Every structure is written in structure tokens, then in C-alpha cells.
Coordinates of C-alpha atoms and ligand atoms in Angstrom, one line a residue:
X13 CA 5.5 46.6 1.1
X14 CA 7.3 44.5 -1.5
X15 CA 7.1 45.7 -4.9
X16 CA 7.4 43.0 -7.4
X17 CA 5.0 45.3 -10.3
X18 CA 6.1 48.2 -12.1
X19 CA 4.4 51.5 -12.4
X20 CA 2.6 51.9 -15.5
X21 CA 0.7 48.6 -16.6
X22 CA -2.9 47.9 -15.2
X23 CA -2.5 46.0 -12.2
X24 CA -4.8 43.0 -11.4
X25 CA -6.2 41.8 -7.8
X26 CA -9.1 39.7 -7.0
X27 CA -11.3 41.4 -5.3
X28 CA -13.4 39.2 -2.3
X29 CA -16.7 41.7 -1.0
X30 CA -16.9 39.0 2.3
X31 CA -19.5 38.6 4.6
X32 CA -21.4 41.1 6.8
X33 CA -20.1 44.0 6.8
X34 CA -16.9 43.4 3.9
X35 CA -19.1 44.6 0.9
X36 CA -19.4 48.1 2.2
X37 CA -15.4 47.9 3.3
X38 CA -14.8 46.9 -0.3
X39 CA -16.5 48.9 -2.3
X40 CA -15.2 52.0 -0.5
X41 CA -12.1 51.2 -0.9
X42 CA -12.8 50.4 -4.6
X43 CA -14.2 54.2 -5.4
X44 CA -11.5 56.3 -3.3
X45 CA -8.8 53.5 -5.7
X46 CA -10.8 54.6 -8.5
X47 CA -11.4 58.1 -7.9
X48 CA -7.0 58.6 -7.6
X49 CA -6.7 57.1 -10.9
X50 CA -4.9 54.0 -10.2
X51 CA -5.3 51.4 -13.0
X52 CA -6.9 48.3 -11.5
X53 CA -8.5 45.4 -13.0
X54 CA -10.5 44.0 -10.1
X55 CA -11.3 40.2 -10.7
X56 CA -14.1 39.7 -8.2
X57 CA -14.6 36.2 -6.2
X58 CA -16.2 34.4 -3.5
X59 CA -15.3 33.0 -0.3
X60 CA -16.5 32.8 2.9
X61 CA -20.3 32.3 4.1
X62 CA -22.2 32.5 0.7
X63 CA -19.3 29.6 -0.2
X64 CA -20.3 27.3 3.0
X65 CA -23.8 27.6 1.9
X66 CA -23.3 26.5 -1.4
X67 CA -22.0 23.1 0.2
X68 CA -18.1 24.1 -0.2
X69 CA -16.7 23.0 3.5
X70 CA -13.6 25.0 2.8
X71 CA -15.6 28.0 2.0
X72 CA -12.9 28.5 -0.5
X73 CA -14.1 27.5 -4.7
X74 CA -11.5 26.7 -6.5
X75 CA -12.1 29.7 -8.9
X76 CA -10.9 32.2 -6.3
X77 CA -7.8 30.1 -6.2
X78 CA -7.6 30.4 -9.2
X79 CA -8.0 34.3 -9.7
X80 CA -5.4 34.1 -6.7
X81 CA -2.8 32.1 -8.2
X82 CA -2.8 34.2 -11.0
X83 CA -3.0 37.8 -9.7
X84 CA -1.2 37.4 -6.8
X85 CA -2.8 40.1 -4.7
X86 CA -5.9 40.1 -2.9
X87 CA -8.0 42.7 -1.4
X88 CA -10.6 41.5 1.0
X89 CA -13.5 42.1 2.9
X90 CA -14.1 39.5 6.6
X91 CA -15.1 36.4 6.1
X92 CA -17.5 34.9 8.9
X93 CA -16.7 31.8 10.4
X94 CA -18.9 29.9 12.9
X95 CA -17.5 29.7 16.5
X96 CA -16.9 26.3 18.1
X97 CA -18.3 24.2 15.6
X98 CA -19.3 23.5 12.0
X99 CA -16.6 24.0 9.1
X100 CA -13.0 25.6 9.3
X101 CA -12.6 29.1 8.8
X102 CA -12.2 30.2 4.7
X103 CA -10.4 33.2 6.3
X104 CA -7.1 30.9 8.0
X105 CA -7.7 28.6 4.9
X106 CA -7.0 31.6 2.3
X107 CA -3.8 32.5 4.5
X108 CA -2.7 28.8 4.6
X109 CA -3.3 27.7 1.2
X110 CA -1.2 30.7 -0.3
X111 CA 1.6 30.5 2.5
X112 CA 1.1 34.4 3.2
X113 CA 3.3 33.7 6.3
X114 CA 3.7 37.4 7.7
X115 CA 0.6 39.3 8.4
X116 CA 1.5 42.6 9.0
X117 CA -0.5 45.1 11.4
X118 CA 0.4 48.7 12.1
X119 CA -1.4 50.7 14.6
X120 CA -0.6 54.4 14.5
X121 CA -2.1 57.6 16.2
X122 CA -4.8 59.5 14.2
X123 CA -5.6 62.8 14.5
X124 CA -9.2 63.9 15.5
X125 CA -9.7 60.5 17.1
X126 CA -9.6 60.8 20.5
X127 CA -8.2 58.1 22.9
X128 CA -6.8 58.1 26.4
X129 CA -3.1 57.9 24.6
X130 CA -4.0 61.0 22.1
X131 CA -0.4 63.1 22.1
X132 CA 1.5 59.7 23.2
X133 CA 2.5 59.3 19.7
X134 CA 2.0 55.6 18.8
X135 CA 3.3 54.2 15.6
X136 CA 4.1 50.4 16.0
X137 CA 3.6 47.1 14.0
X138 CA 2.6 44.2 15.2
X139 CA 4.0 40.9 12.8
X140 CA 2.1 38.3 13.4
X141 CA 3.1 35.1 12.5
X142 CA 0.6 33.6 10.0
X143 CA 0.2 29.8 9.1
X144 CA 1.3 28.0 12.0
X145 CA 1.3 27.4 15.8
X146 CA -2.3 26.7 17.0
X147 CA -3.6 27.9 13.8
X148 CA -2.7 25.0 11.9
X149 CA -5.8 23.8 13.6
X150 CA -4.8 20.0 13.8
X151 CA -7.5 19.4 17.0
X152 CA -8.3 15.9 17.8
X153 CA -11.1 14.4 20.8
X154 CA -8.3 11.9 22.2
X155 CA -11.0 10.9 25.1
X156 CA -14.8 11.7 24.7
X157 CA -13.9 14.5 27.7
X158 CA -10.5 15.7 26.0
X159 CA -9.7 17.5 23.0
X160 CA -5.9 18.2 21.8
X161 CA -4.4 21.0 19.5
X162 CA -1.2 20.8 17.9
X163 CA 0.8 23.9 18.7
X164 CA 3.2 23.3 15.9
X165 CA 6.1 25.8 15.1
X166 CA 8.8 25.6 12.9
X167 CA 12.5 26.5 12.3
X168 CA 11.7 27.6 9.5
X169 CA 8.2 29.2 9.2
X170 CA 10.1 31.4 12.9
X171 CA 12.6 32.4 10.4
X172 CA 10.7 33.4 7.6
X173 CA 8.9 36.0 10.2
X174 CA 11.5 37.5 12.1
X175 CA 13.3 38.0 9.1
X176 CA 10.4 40.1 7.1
X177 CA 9.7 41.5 11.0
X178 CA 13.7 43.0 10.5
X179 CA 13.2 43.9 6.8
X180 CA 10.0 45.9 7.5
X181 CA 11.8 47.7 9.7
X182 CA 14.6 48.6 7.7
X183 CA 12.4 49.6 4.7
X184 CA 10.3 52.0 7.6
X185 CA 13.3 53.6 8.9
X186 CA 12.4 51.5 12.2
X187 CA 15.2 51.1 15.4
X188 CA 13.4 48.4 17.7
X189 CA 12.1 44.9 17.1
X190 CA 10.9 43.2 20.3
X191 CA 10.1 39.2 20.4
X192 CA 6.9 38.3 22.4
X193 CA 6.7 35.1 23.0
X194 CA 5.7 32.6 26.0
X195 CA 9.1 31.0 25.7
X196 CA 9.1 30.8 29.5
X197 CA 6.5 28.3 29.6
X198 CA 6.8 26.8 26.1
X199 CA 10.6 26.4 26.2
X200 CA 10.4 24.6 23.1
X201 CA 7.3 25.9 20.7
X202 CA 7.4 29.5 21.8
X203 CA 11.0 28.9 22.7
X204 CA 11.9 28.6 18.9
X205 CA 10.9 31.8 17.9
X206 CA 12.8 33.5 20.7
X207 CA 16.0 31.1 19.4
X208 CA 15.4 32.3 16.0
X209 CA 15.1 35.8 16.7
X210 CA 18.3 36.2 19.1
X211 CA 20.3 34.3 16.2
X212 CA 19.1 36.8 13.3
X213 CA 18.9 39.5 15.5
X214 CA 23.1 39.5 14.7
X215 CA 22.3 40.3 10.9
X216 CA 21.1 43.3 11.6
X217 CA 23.5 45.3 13.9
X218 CA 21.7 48.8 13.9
X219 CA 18.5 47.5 15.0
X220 CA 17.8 47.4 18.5
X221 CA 16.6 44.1 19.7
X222 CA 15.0 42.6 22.9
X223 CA 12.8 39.6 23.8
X224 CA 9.4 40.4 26.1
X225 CA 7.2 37.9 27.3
X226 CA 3.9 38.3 25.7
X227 CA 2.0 38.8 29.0
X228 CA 4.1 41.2 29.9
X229 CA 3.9 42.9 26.4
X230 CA 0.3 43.0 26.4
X231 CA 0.4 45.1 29.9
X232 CA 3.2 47.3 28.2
X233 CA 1.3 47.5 25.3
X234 CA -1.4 49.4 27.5
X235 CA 1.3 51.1 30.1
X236 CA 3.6 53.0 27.8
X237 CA 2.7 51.8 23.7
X238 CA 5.2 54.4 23.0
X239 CA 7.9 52.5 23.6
X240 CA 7.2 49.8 20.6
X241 CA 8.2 49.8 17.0
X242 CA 8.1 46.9 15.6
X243 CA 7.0 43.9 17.9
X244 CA 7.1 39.7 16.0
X245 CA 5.3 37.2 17.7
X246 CA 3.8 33.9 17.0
X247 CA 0.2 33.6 15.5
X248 CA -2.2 33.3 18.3
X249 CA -0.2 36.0 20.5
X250 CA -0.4 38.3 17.4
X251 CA -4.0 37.2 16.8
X252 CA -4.9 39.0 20.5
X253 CA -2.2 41.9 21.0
X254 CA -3.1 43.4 17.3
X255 CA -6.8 43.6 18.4
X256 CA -5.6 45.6 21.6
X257 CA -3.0 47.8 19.6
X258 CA -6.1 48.8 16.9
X259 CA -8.2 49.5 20.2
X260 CA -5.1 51.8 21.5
X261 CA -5.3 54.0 18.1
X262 CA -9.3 54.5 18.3
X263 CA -10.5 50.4 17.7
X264 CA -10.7 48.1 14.9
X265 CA -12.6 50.2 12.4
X266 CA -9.0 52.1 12.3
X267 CA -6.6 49.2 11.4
X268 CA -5.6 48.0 8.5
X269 CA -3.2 44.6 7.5
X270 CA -1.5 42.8 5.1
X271 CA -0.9 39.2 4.7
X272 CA 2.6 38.9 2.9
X273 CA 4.0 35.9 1.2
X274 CA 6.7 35.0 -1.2
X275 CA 4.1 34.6 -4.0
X276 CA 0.9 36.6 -2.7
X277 CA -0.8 39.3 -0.7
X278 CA -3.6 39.5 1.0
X279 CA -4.9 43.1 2.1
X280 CA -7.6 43.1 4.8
X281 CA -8.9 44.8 7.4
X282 CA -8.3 43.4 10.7
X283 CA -11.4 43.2 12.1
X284 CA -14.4 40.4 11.8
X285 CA -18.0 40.8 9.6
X286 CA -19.2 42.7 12.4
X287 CA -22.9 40.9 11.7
X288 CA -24.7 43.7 13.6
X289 CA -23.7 46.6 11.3
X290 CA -24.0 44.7 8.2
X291 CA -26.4 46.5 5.5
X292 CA -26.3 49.9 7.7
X293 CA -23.8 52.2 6.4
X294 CA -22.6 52.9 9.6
X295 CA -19.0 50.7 10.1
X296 CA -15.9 52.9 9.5
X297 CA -14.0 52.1 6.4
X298 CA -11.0 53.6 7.4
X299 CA -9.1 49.9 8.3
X300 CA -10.1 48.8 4.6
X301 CA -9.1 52.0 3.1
X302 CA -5.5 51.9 4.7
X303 CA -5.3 47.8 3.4
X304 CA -5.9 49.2 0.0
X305 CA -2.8 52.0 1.0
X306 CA -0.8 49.0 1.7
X307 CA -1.6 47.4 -0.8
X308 CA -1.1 49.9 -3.7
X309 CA 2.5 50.2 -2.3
X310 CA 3.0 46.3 -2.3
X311 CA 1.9 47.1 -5.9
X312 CA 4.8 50.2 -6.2
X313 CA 1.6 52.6 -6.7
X314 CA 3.4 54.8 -3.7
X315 CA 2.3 57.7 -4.8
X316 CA -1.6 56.6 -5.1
X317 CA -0.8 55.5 -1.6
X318 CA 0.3 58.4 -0.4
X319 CA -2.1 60.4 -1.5
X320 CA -5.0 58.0 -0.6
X321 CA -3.6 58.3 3.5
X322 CA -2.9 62.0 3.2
X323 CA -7.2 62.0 2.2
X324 CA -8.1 59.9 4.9
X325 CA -5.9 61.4 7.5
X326 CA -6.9 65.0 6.3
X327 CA -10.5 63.7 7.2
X328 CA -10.1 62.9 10.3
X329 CA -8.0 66.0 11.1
X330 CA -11.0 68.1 10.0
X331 CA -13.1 66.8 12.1
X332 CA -15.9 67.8 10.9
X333 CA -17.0 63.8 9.6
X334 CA -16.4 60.7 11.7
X335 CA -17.8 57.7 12.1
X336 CA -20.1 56.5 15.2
X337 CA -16.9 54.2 16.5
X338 CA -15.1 57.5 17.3
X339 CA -15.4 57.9 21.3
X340 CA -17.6 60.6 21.9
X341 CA -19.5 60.8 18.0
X342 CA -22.5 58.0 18.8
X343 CA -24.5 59.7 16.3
X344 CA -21.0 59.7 13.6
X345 CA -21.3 59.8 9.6
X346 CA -22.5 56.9 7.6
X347 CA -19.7 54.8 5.9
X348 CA -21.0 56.3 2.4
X349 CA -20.4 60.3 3.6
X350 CA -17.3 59.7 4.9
X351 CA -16.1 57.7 2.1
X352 CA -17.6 60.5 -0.1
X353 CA -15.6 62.9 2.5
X354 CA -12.1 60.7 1.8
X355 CA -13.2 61.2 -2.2
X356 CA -12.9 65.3 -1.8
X357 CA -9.8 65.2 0.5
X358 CA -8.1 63.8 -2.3
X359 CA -5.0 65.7 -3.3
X360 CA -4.9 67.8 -0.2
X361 CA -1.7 67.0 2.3
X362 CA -2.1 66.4 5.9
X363 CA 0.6 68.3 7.6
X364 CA 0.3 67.8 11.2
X365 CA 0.7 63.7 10.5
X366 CA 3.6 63.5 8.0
X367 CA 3.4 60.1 6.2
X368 CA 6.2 57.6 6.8
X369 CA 8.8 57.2 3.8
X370 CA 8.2 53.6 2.7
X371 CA 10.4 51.1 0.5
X372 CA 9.8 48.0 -1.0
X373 CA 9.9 45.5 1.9
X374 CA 12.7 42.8 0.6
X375 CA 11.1 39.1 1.4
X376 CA 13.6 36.8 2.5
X377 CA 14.8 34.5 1.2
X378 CA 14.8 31.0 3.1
X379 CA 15.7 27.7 2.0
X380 CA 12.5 25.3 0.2
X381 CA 13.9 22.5 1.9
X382 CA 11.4 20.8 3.9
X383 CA 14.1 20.1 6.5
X384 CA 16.1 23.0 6.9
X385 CA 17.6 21.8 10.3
X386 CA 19.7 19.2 10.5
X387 CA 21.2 17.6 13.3
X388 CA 24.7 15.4 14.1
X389 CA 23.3 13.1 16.5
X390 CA 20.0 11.9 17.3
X391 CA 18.7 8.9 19.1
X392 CA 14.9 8.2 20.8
X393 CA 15.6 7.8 24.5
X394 CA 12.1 6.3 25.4
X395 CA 8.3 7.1 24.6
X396 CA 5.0 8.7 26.1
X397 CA 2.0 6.4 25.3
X398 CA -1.5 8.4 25.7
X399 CA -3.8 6.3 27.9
X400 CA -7.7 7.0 27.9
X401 CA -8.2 5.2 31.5
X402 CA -10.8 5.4 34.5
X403 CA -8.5 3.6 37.3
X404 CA -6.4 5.5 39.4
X405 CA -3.3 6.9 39.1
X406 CA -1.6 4.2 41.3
X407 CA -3.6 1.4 40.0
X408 CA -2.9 2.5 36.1
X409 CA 0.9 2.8 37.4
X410 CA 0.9 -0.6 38.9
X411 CA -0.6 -2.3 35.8
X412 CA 1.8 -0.3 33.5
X413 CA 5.1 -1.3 35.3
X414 CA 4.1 -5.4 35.6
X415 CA 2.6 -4.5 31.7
X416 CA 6.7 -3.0 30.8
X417 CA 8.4 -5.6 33.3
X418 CA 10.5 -7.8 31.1
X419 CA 10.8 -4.9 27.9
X420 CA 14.0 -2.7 28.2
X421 CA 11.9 -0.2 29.0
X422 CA 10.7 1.2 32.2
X423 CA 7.9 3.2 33.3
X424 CA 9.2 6.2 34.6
X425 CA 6.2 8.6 35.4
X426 CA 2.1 9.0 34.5
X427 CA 1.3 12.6 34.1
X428 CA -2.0 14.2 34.1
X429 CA -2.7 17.2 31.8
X430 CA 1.6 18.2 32.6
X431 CA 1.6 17.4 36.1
X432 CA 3.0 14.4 37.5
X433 CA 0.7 11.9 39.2
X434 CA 2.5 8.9 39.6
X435 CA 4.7 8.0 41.3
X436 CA 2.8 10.1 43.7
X437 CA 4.4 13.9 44.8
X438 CA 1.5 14.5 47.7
X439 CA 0.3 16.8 44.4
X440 CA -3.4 17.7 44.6
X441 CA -4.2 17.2 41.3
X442 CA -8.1 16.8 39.8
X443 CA -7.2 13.7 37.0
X444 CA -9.1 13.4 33.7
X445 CA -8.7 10.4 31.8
X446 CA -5.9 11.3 29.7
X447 CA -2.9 10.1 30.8
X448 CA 0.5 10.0 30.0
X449 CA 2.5 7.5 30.6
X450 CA 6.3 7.8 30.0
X451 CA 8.8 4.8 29.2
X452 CA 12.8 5.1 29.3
X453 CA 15.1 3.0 28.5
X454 CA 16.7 1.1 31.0
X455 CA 19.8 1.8 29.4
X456 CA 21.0 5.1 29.0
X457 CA 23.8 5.0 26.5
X458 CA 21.0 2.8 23.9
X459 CA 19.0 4.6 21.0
X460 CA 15.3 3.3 21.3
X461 CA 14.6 0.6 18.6
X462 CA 10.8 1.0 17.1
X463 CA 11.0 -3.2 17.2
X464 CA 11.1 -2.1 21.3
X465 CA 8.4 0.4 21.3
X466 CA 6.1 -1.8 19.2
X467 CA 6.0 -4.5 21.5
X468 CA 5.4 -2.3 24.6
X469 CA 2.7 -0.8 23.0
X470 CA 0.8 -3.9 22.2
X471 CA 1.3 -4.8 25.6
X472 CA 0.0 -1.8 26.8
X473 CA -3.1 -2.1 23.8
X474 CA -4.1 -5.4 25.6
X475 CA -5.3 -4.0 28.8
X476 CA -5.9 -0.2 28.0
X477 CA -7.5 2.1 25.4
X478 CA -4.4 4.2 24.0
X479 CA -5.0 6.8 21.6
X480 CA -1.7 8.3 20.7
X481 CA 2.3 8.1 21.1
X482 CA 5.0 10.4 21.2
X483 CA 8.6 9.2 20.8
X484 CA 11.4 11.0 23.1
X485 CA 14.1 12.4 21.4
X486 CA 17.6 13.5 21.8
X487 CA 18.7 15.8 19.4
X488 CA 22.3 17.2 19.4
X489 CA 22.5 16.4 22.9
X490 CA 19.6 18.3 24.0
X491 CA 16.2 16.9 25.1
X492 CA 13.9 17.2 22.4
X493 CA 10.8 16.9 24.7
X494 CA 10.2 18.4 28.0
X495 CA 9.7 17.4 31.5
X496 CA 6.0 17.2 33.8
X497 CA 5.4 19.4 36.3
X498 CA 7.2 17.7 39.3
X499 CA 9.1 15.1 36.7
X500 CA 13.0 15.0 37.9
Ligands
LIG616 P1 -15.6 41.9 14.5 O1 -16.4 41.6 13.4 O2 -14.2 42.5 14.3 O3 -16.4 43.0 15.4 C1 -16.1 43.2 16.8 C2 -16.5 44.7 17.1 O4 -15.5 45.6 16.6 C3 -17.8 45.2 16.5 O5 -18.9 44.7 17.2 C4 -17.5 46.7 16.6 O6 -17.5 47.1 18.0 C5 -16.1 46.8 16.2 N1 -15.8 46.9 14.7 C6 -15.3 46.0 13.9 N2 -15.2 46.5 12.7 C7 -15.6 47.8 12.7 C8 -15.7 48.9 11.8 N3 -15.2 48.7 10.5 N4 -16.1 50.1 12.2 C9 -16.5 50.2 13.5 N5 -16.5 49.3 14.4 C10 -16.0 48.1 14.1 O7 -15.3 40.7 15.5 P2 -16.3 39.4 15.9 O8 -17.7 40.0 16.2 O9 -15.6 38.7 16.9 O10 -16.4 38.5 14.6 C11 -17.4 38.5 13.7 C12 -17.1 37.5 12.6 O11 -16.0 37.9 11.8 C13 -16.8 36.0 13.1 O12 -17.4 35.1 12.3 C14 -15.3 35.9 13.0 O13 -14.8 34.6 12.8 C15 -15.0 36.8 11.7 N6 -13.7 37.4 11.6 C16 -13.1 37.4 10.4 C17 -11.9 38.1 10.2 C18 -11.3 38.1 8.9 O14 -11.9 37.7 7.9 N7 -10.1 38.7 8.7 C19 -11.3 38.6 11.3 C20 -11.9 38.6 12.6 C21 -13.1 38.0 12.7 P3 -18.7 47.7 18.8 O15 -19.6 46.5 19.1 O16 -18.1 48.3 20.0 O17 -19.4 48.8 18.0

């Protein structure tokens, strides 16, 4: 981890206890931190459910930001968020509001925790992109039956995470960085991390490189996990293949992360509250314990660190205390006893599961321009207009070509949910009434004036219900929008 804190002062980092079961996570990793020695000024805060309740909606008060903003690093416990309704989670808002754009999940073998890949030797990392893609959680109802999210990627935010996905590996000692993307469907969302990757791959000479699609990953993932080192993806692919890479090691009560940004950290465990074990002493601590090891190193504690994952990997060597989540130990230690167990291993030196040799990650560096691409040449060669309609697809096509008949554009296709519907393709397609109706200019060689697209689209506002346009660019040459199923 980066290490922007030298050795000897006391070391501050807000300290958020969570929901369910975060408080016993915490406080665990609080006495083996304490126990080792290391300085730390906790400064503890709120977020989460206790937040909601108070009437907060982003679960976030603004005296955790502020702790945050000034310390810098975070340790944290889960923070619950309702599923399918109600407010947005305080968990994506903490990531988001501090930019921690890399989060960073490693997933080694332990000993004494039996899988079906014990002896395969697994020791991979999953980066996960952090802040954008579906996460940015721009959703909208665009017809009372369909609801839209923005899967928004950028140049730059792709940058920013392949490049840290490199540096990791450089400061591990890594050889292999794979891509995972869906870039074969989302040629240009998924498609811009793939871009970014192969272009900054060349940077970094000694590192072998390849792209995987993420399907395909996640089946390798559970065929032969062996053969990954490093693997950078975007955020909701990342969000799903780290919760199968913790369940390849022993499950989530075994992996640890780290949110990384220019100007903060955030150390968590991977896994959620887990609401039915909260208040029982039972949930392993070990994914919490190895945040705080990743932590202390982000904070140049690395020999604290060190000694902290020798403790808890001497522990689970010995066998003789493990938690109930270990296949085959239903009736495992409580949280407290093998916390207590961690405590007394401390000092001693696991020898069958040498610790890696860590440096301080180096962040990169990328450019605070908003726009960090720029292009030569760009002109709009037509518009999609969103159309909440009940007619048919012929009879909404009809009306929209004597409704564009005298502008210089022309419809040129209706899709519905991607697939083209009109003109008609003998497709069997079930419509909804969201449809989108593509204009082009007539002319080929002109660049789209918005003088143009207004008009049409008060034309179109006159007869139907639109809720939402896209313009069609060119960018460089290149199409800056992609086709329908069936579209020529
Ligand atoms: P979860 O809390 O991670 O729990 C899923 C399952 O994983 C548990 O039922 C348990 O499996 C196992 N597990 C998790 N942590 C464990 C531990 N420390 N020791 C042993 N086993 C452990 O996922 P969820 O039930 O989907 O989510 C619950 C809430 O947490 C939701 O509100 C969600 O939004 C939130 N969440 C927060 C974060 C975060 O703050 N970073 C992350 C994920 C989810 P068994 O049932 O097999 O025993």
C-alpha cells in the first residue's frame, strides 16, 4: 500500500463500528492493533443505518467527513443498505465522496482452511474499479414500466485503475495483470477499459498482460484460480468475481480490502453486516483483521503488519481454533477466542505461509482535467429521441417519418430495448413502451445543428410523450454510439 506517513508519529484514522455485525469486526481488529503496539489515535464516527434513522438520507453526517477529510484513512466495519428501495447506500456514498477509485481485494490460500483448491496455491487480487460504471447509480423510471441506469465509464477514472492495478503489481513482485471486461458486448463502456489497459499495458514491459472476458474469467476463476495474479476490471464485474475469489480461499469471513485514492483510504472487510450473526460472537474476524494489515502498511507500519498476518496465519495453521465458517468446524470458536487466539500468536512466524515482501504502492498520477481526451474532429450525425408510446411499431414508425418529413432529418430505425423493430426484420420481438427512435441526417457530409434537433423534437413532443434524447456523435472519425441489433 502507499505510504504517505512516516514511522514514528501517532497515526490517526477514523474509526466507523458499522452495522450488524462491523462492531465485533472492529473492535477486534482494534485490540490485536493495540496489543502490537502500534500508535493509533482512533477518531470514532457514524455512518450507515444508525445515520438513516436519524433522518440523514446519505447515511453519511457531515462529521465523519469531516474526521475523513482530515485523517485520511478509514477503518470500517459494513454498512447495511436496504435492497431495492429506500435511500442510497452510505457504503458507495463514502467511496464516491472521497474518490477512493481503486478498491483493492486479495484472495490468498490459508492454511488450516480447507477448500476444494487447498494445495492449488491461490494468491491473486482482484482491482475493482470503484466510483463509476453502474455504481454511479444515476437510475431513472423513463416509462411507469421501465427503469434506466447509466453505465457511465471514463477515460480517465479506466486509467486511474489500470494504472494502480500495474503499480500493485510491481510493488508485490507480481508478473500477470489480466483485463476482464464485457467489451465484447459493450464495445464502448466495457470497451474503454480494455482500450485503456492495452495502451498502458506498453509502460510496463515486464509484466505479462492479457484481456479475458469477464464470463469467461469468472469460469476460470473456478477451473484453474492458479493461473491469476492480478486481474482489473470495472466495478460491477469486480463487485461479483471478488465475492467468488473470497469463497475460493474459505468465504468472505477470510477477505480483506482496501479502498485507495489519491487523498484517502478506506480499509474494510469485503463482506456485508451479515444481520443474522450480529450480537453473537460467532462471524470470523479474520477479513477485518487483514484490512487493518493493509492498512497499517498504507500507513508504513510494515512491520506491525507483518507481524499482525504472521498471528493470524499462525492461528489458522494450528488449527486448534477456527471459526464456525471453516468447512467442516459448524460448532467453530467465537469471534472473541479467536481474536484472543490472534492476541497470543503475536510475535510468533508462520513458516509454511511466507508473507509477501510489500512496497509502498506508487498512485498514479493522472491529469485533474475534467476533459482529459480530446479530439480533432467531432460533429453530431443525427439523434435518438426516447418515445414512451402504446401504438405499434409500424404505426409509431409511420407517424414519426410524416412527423420528420420536411426536417433534414430522417427517421432511420425504432428499436426496442437494442433490437430493431422498425422497419420490420421478421424479428420476434416482445415490445415495451420505450422506444427509440433514431434520426440521421439526410446529408452525410453535414454536422447536426441543435437549431435542427430542436425543431424535430417539438414536432415529435406534439403527438408523443418523449422522455429523453441522445445526440449521435462522430468523434475522430469513429462512431461515438453504437448500432441496434439488426441496425445496418
Ligand atoms: P454479507 O453480509 O456479506 O453476508 C453474506 C454471507 O456471507 C453471510 O450470511 C455468511 O454466510 C457470510 N459471511 C459474511 N461475513 C462473514 C464473516 N465475517 N464470518 C463468517 N461468515 C461471513 O452479505 P449480504 O447478506 O448480502 O448483505 C448484508 C448487508 O450488508 C446488506 O445491507 C448489504 O447492502 C450490506 N453490505 C455492505 C458492504 C460494505 O459495507 N462494504 C458489503 C456488502 C454488503 P453464511 O450464511 O453461509 O454463514
Amino acid at each position: 500500500m502507499n505510504s504517505a506517513f512516516s514511522d514514528s508519529e501517532t497515526k490517526r484514522v477514523t474509526l466507523i463500528p458499522g452495522d450488524g455485525v462491523g462492531p465485533e469486526c472492529v473492535r477486534a481488529a482494534q485490540r490485536v492493533i493495540q496489543a502490537v503496539g502500534t500508535p493509533i489515535a482512533w477518531e470514532e464516527r457514524q455512518a450507515g443505518a444508525v445515520v438513516f434513522r436519524q433522518g440523514i438520507a446519505s447515511g453519511v453526517p457531515p462529521e465523519t467527513i469531516e474526521s475523513i477529510r482530515k485523517t485520511r484513512v478509514v477503518l470500517k466495519g459494513p454498512l447495511e443498505t436496504p435492497v431495492g428501495f429506500g435511500e442510497k447506500s452510505a457504503n458507495v456514498t463514502l467511496r464516491k465522496l472521497f474518490e477512493t477509485y481503486g478498491n483493492i481485494r486479495p484472495a490468498r490460500e490459508f492454511p488450516g482452511v480447507p477448500t476444494p483448491y487447498s494445495g492449488r496455491g491461490i494468491d491473486l487480487v482482484v482491482v475493482r474499479e470503484n466510483v463509476e460504471d453502474l455504481y454511479a447509480g444515476i437510475e431513472h423510471m423513463q416509462t411507469p414500466g421501465v427503469a434506466q441506469c447509466l453505465k457511465l465509464i471514463s477515460r480517465k477514472g479506466c486509467e486511474k485503475v489500470v494504472r494502480l492495478a500495474f503499480e500493485l503489481a510491481v510493488a508485490e513482485g507480481r508478473r500477470r495483470v489480466h483485463c476482464a471486461t464485457k467489451s465484447n458486448i459493450m464495445k464502448l463502456t466495457e470497451g474503454m477499459l480494455k482500450r485503456t489497459f492495452e495502451e498502458v499495458s506498453q509502460e510496463y514491459p515486464h509484466i505479462e498482460t492479457q484481456h479475458i472476458i469477464i464470463d469467461n474469467c469468472a469460469h476460470q476463476l473456478v477451473k484453474k484460480p492458479e493461473q491469476f495474479d492480478v486481474i482489473v476490471t470495472t466495478n460491477m464485474n469486480g463487485d461479483i468475481i471478488s465475492d467468488l475469489t473470497s469463497a475460493l480461499i474459505g468465504g468472505l469471513g477470510f477477505a480483506p480490502s482496501a479502498n485507495l485514492g489519491n487523498e484517502v483510504a478506506i480499509f474494510e472487510a469485503v463482506h456485508g453486516s451479515a444481520p443474522k450473526y450480529a450480537g453473537k460472537n460467532v462471524i470470523n474476524p479474520t477479513a477485518v483483521l487483514l484490512s487493518a494489515v493493509m492498512m497499517l502498511r498504507h500507513l508504513g507500519e510494515f512491520q506491525a503488519a507483518a507481524t499482525i498476518e504472521h498471528a493470524v496465519l499462525v492461528t489458522l495453521e494450528d488449527a486448534q481454533v477456527r471459526t464456525g465458517d471453516v468447512v467442516g468446524y459448524d460448532q467453530g470458536a467465537s469471534t472473541t477466542t479467536f481474536t484472543d487466539a490472534v492476541v497470543s500468536n503475536l510475535g510468533r512466524t508462520s513458516e509454511w505461509h511466507p508473507v509477501r515482501a510489500y512496497k509502498p504502492v506508487t498512485l498514479p498520477q493522472v491529469h485533474s482535467l475534467p476533459d482529459l481526451v480530446k479530439t480533432r474532429a467531432r460533429r453530431v450525425l443525427g439523434v435518438d429521441i426516447f418515445v414512451e408510446s402504446s401504438l405499434s411499431s409500424d404505426a409509431l414508425g409511420q407517424s414519426l417519418e410524416a412527423i420528420a418529413a420536411e426536417s433534414p432529418l430522417k427517421l432511420k430505425m425504432i428499436s426496442n430495448r437494442g433490437t430493431m423493430v422498425y422497419p420490420a426484420t421478421g424479428a420476434i420481438t416482445d415490445c415495451v413502451d420505450h422506444w427509440r427512435c433514431r434520426f440521421v441526417l439526410r446529408s452525410s457530409t453535414e454536422d447536426l445543428a441543435d437549431s435542427v434537433l430542436l425543431a424535430l423534437l417539438q414536432r415529435v413532443a406534439c403527438r408523443h410523450r418523449w422522455m429523453h434524447v441522445e445526440k449521435l456523435p462522430e468523434l475522430d472519425g469513429s462512431l461515438g454510439f453504437t448500432k441496434a441489433q439488426g441496425e445496418d
